[in-house]
GROMACS .gro file of C-alpha atoms in nm:
model
  241
    1ARG     CA    1  -4.246  11.321  -8.334
    2ALA     CA    2  -4.352  10.937  -8.136
    3GLN     CA    3  -4.084  10.768  -8.375
    4THR     CA    4  -3.798  11.002  -8.328
    5MET     CA    5  -3.867  10.977  -7.933
    6ALA     CA    6  -3.887  10.613  -7.954
    7SER     CA    7  -3.565  10.672  -8.135
    8LYS     CA    8  -3.418  10.903  -7.942
    9ASN     CA    9  -3.515  10.621  -7.550
   10PHE     CA   10  -3.399  10.231  -7.822
   11ASN     CA   11  -3.079  10.438  -7.851
   12ASP     CA   12  -3.086  10.534  -7.499
   13ARG     CA   13  -3.047  10.200  -7.402
   14LEU     CA   14  -2.909  10.005  -7.647
   15GLN     CA   15  -2.595  10.302  -7.501
   16GLY     CA   16  -2.682  10.167  -7.165
   17ARG     CA   17  -2.637   9.810  -7.343
   18ILE     CA   18  -2.261   9.932  -7.472
   19TYR     CA   19  -2.235  10.104  -7.171
   20LEU     CA   20  -2.307   9.779  -6.936
   21LEU     CA   21  -2.111   9.536  -7.198
   22VAL     CA   22  -1.807   9.784  -7.141
   23MET     CA   23  -1.797   9.748  -6.805
   24ILE     CA   24  -1.872   9.364  -6.819
   25LEU     CA   25  -1.549   9.358  -7.020
   26ILE     CA   26  -1.343   9.569  -6.839
   27PHE     CA   27  -1.486   9.359  -6.554
   28LEU     CA   28  -1.329   9.045  -6.745
   29LEU     CA   29  -1.011   9.177  -6.784
   30VAL     CA   30  -0.929   9.264  -6.421
   31ALA     CA   31  -1.061   8.905  -6.374
   32MET     CA   32  -0.867   8.731  -6.635
   33VAL     CA   33  -0.547   8.929  -6.541
   34ILE     CA   34  -0.664   8.862  -6.178
   35VAL     CA   35  -0.709   8.481  -6.241
   36CYS     CA   36  -0.334   8.534  -6.486
   37VAL     CA   37  -0.138   8.690  -6.222
   38GLN     CA   38  -0.322   8.405  -5.897
   39PHE     CA   39  -0.203   8.206  -6.128
   40GLY     CA   40   0.163   8.316  -6.181
   41PHE     CA   41   0.177   8.313  -5.806
   42LEU     CA   42   0.028   7.958  -5.772
   43TYR     CA   43   0.239   7.840  -6.049
   44THR     CA   44   0.590   8.009  -5.947
   45LYS     CA   45   0.514   7.870  -5.573
   46ASN     CA   46   0.456   7.489  -5.671
   47LYS     CA   47   0.805   7.534  -5.840
   48ARG     CA   48   0.991   7.645  -5.558
   49LYS     CA   49   0.745   7.379  -5.364
   50SER     CA   50   0.861   7.117  -5.658
   51VAL     CA   51   1.167   7.271  -5.650
   52LEU     CA   52   1.191   7.241  -5.131
   53LEU     CA   53   1.010   6.924  -5.252
   54LYS     CA   54   1.342   6.724  -5.449
   55GLN     CA   55   1.601   6.879  -5.225
   56ILE     CA   56   1.390   6.699  -4.950
   57LEU     CA   57   1.336   6.397  -5.101
   58HIS     CA   58   1.724   6.461  -5.229
   59SER     CA   59   1.850   6.439  -4.855
   60ASN     CA   60   1.661   6.203  -4.704
   61VAL     CA   61   1.822   5.976  -4.975
   62LYS     CA   62   2.164   6.140  -4.829
   63GLN     CA   63   2.094   6.097  -4.502
   64ARG     CA   64   1.866   5.629  -4.516
   65MET     CA   65   2.236   5.626  -4.689
   66MET     CA   66   2.458   5.787  -4.421
   67ILE     CA   67   2.222   5.584  -4.178
   68GLU     CA   68   2.287   5.279  -4.316
   69ARG     CA   69   2.667   5.377  -4.359
   70ASP     CA   70   2.673   5.385  -3.978
   71LEU     CA   71   2.480   5.132  -3.960
   72ARG     CA   72   2.717   4.846  -4.132
   73VAL     CA   73   3.082   5.048  -3.917
   74LYS     CA   74   2.844   4.976  -3.602
   75GLN     CA   75   2.868   4.609  -3.703
   76HIS     CA   76   3.170   4.557  -3.874
   77THR     CA   77   3.307   4.782  -3.543
   78LYS     CA   78   3.114   4.547  -3.352
   79GLU     CA   79   3.226   4.231  -3.538
   80ALA     CA   80   3.649   4.347  -3.496
   81ASN     CA   81   3.563   4.416  -3.106
   82MET     CA   82   3.430   4.032  -3.120
   83ARG     CA   83   3.692   3.874  -3.326
   84LEU     CA   84   3.997   4.083  -3.152
   85GLU     CA   85   3.774   4.043  -2.828
   86GLU     CA   86   3.838   3.654  -2.870
   87GLU     CA   87   4.123   3.699  -3.024
   88LEU     CA   88   4.227   3.814  -2.682
   89LYS     CA   89   4.128   3.530  -2.448
   90LYS     CA   90   4.359   3.299  -2.673
   91ARG     CA   91   4.651   3.533  -2.602
   92ASN     CA   92   4.523   3.574  -2.285
   93ALA     CA   93   4.519   3.180  -2.290
   94ASN     CA   94   4.802   3.116  -2.443
   95PHE     CA   95   5.034   3.302  -2.214
   96LEU     CA   96   4.865   3.122  -1.896
   97ASN     CA   97   4.913   2.819  -1.991
   98ASP     CA   98   5.265   2.877  -2.055
   99TYR     CA   99   5.317   3.025  -1.738
  100LEU     CA  100   5.127   2.682  -1.598
  101LEU     CA  101   5.325   2.483  -1.800
  102ILE     CA  102   5.693   2.616  -1.639
  103SER     CA  103   5.555   2.664  -1.309
  104ARG     CA  104   5.441   2.279  -1.375
  105TYR     CA  105   5.783   2.225  -1.497
  106ILE     CA  106   5.953   2.438  -1.139
  107SER     CA  107   5.722   2.234  -0.882
  108GLU     CA  108   5.866   1.840  -1.074
  109GLU     CA  109   6.241   2.032  -1.129
  110ALA     CA  110   6.183   2.084  -0.710
  111ARG     CA  111   6.002   1.729  -0.655
  112PHE     CA  112   6.296   1.541  -0.862
  113ARG     CA  113   6.570   1.745  -0.670
  114LYS     CA  114   6.365   1.735  -0.364
  115LYS     CA  115   6.349   1.362  -0.408
  116ILE     CA  116   6.703   1.270  -0.455
  117PHE     CA  117   6.835   1.434  -0.229
  118ASN     CA  118   6.581   1.227  -0.006
  119LEU     CA  119   6.810   0.982  -0.110
  120LEU     CA  120   7.116   1.045  -0.084
  121VAL     CA  121   7.103   1.113   0.206
  122ALA     CA  122   6.909   0.864   0.293
  123GLY     CA  123   7.298   0.675   0.154
  124LYS     CA  124   7.041   0.476  -0.111
  125LEU     CA  125   7.324   0.638  -0.418
  126LYS     CA  126   7.272   0.348  -0.674
  127VAL     CA  127   6.914   0.451  -0.669
  128ALA     CA  128   6.967   0.823  -0.697
  129ILE     CA  129   7.221   0.702  -0.949
  130LYS     CA  130   6.855   0.469  -1.150
  131LYS     CA  131   6.669   0.786  -1.035
  132LEU     CA  132   6.895   1.051  -1.267
  133ASP     CA  133   6.956   0.802  -1.525
  134GLU     CA  134   6.577   0.761  -1.617
  135SER     CA  135   6.455   1.037  -1.848
  136SER     CA  136   6.112   0.938  -1.807
  137ASN     CA  137   6.060   1.328  -1.629
  138ALA     CA  138   6.192   1.513  -1.886
  139GLU     CA  139   5.993   1.292  -2.116
  140ASN     CA  140   5.723   1.414  -1.965
  141CYS     CA  141   5.795   1.725  -1.949
  142PHE     CA  142   5.900   1.788  -2.347
  143GLY     CA  143   5.549   1.644  -2.394
  144ASN     CA  144   5.389   1.871  -2.170
  145PHE     CA  145   5.551   2.069  -2.365
  146TYR     CA  146   5.452   1.956  -2.718
  147HIS     CA  147   5.117   1.941  -2.648
  148GLN     CA  148   5.077   2.315  -2.541
  149PHE     CA  149   5.237   2.480  -2.820
  150ASP     CA  150   5.032   2.229  -3.081
  151THR     CA  151   4.751   2.390  -2.938
  152ALA     CA  152   4.875   2.735  -2.894
  153PHE     CA  153   4.978   2.759  -3.240
  154LEU     CA  154   4.633   2.608  -3.348
  155ASN     CA  155   4.465   2.844  -3.121
  156LEU     CA  156   4.617   3.120  -3.337
  157HIS     CA  157   4.620   2.884  -3.658
  158PRO     CA  158   4.298   2.660  -3.645
  159ASP     CA  159   4.400   2.590  -4.032
  160PHE     CA  160   4.763   2.567  -4.061
  161VAL     CA  161   4.710   2.126  -4.151
  162LYS     CA  162   4.490   2.306  -4.404
  163ARG     CA  163   4.660   2.483  -4.530
  164PHE     CA  164   4.985   2.255  -4.522
  165ASN     CA  165   4.870   1.991  -4.689
  166GLN     CA  166   4.764   2.191  -5.033
  167TYR     CA  167   5.102   2.192  -5.093
  168LEU     CA  168   5.175   1.811  -5.092
  169ASP     CA  169   5.065   1.490  -5.355
  170PRO     CA  170   4.768   1.399  -5.235
  171ASP     CA  171   4.846   1.026  -5.156
  172LYS     CA  172   5.147   1.171  -4.894
  173GLN     CA  173   4.958   1.500  -4.672
  174VAL     CA  174   5.018   1.465  -4.352
  175GLN     CA  175   4.768   1.371  -4.068
  176THR     CA  176   4.731   1.507  -3.702
  177SER     CA  177   4.664   1.197  -3.415
  178GLY     CA  178   4.423   1.407  -3.245
  179PRO     CA  179   4.266   1.766  -3.205
  180ASN     CA  180   4.461   2.050  -3.084
  181THR     CA  181   4.813   1.791  -3.212
  182LEU     CA  182   5.065   1.748  -3.477
  183SER     CA  183   5.317   1.549  -3.573
  184ILE     CA  184   5.699   1.666  -3.561
  185GLU     CA  185   5.687   1.761  -3.901
  186LEU     CA  186   5.409   1.995  -3.898
  187ARG     CA  187   5.580   2.148  -3.604
  188ILE     CA  188   5.869   2.122  -3.780
  189TYR     CA  189   5.681   2.367  -4.026
  190ALA     CA  190   5.459   2.570  -3.808
  191LEU     CA  191   5.814   2.658  -3.633
  192ILE     CA  192   5.938   2.784  -4.039
  193SER     CA  193   5.604   2.962  -4.081
  194LEU     CA  194   5.657   3.132  -3.750
  195GLY     CA  195   5.936   3.266  -3.868
  196VAL     CA  196   6.218   3.013  -3.673
  197THR     CA  197   6.382   2.869  -4.067
  198ASP     CA  198   6.746   2.708  -3.986
  199SER     CA  199   6.749   2.369  -3.835
  200THR     CA  200   6.962   2.447  -3.583
  201SER     CA  201   6.719   2.683  -3.407
  202ILE     CA  202   6.433   2.445  -3.512
  203ALA     CA  203   6.628   2.134  -3.332
  204ASP     CA  204   6.750   2.324  -2.967
  205PHE     CA  205   6.338   2.416  -2.994
  206LEU     CA  206   6.215   2.053  -3.028
  207HIS     CA  207   6.506   1.934  -2.858
  208TYR     CA  208   6.605   1.701  -3.141
  209SER     CA  209   6.945   1.679  -3.272
  210PRO     CA  210   6.980   1.926  -3.624
  211GLN     CA  211   6.990   1.589  -3.873
  212THR     CA  212   6.649   1.440  -3.757
  213ILE     CA  213   6.549   1.847  -3.816
  214TYR     CA  214   6.716   1.817  -4.190
  215ASN     CA  215   6.576   1.469  -4.187
  216TYR     CA  216   6.229   1.588  -4.161
  217ARG     CA  217   6.220   1.852  -4.395
  218SER     CA  218   6.418   1.694  -4.707
  219LYS     CA  219   6.106   1.417  -4.664
  220ILE     CA  220   5.899   1.671  -4.663
  221ARG     CA  221   6.010   1.841  -4.909
  222HIS     CA  222   5.998   1.544  -5.155
  223SER     CA  223   5.581   1.502  -5.017
  224SER     CA  224   5.596   1.855  -5.203
  225SER     CA  225   5.352   1.964  -5.555
  226LEU     CA  226   5.579   2.310  -5.486
  227PRO     CA  227   5.923   2.283  -5.678
  228GLN     CA  228   6.199   2.185  -5.400
  229LYS     CA  229   6.347   2.438  -5.334
  230ASN     CA  230   6.081   2.721  -5.348
  231PHE     CA  231   5.850   2.518  -5.058
  232ASP     CA  232   6.030   2.607  -4.709
  233GLU     CA  233   6.022   2.965  -4.817
  234THR     CA  234   5.589   2.924  -4.929
  235ILE     CA  235   5.524   2.765  -4.632
  236GLU     CA  236   5.763   3.095  -4.452
  237LYS     CA  237   5.539   3.375  -4.581
  238MET     CA  238   5.249   3.139  -4.556
  239TYR     CA  239   5.048   3.388  -4.294
  240TYR     CA  240   5.242   3.677  -4.503
  241SER     CA  241   5.123   3.647  -4.884
   0.00000   0.00000   0.00000
């Protein structure tokens, strides 16, 4: 009986331990399932965060590119506005200088006419005829006209002389006598670059004879490094090609 009781007690304790182990295993299994579920949830959440982070980074890159592009556009716009402002100042200056030249010519002409009128009223006919025969007044007006034309043209095309000389032989290039001053040859071809190509119109503009204009053009064409028949057309298209 004692052995039976001892065996029964042992079996009861063993059953209790088995039950406890089963409960522990069930608890561990449940815990493992919970951990797996949490791990899956965290993985999914982290994956979403990773995708969202990539989207944010991509968006930041695009935003930075857009900001840089906007900055470049603003810089280009600012530079363009500055160039337009400078161009407007030059054109306004040329406009004012043209009309100042005309106003100065009208004033000189009025003073000259008044001087001649006073000489005629005073009976000084010979002195009046001598004054009318003098060319100094016209030469002064032409000098002012040429100076204004040179200044206005070189303000618009400051690299004209350099561009023009690149089409001439090195030992026959045309030099200027000073800043904002063109020689007769350069003045002729400045008009050609503006679209005034026939010698008669150039002669009328510069107050030379057509033959004089033809002689200067022929001299320059002989100094050209280009074929003579193409030289004038090249200069005409110099600022449009």
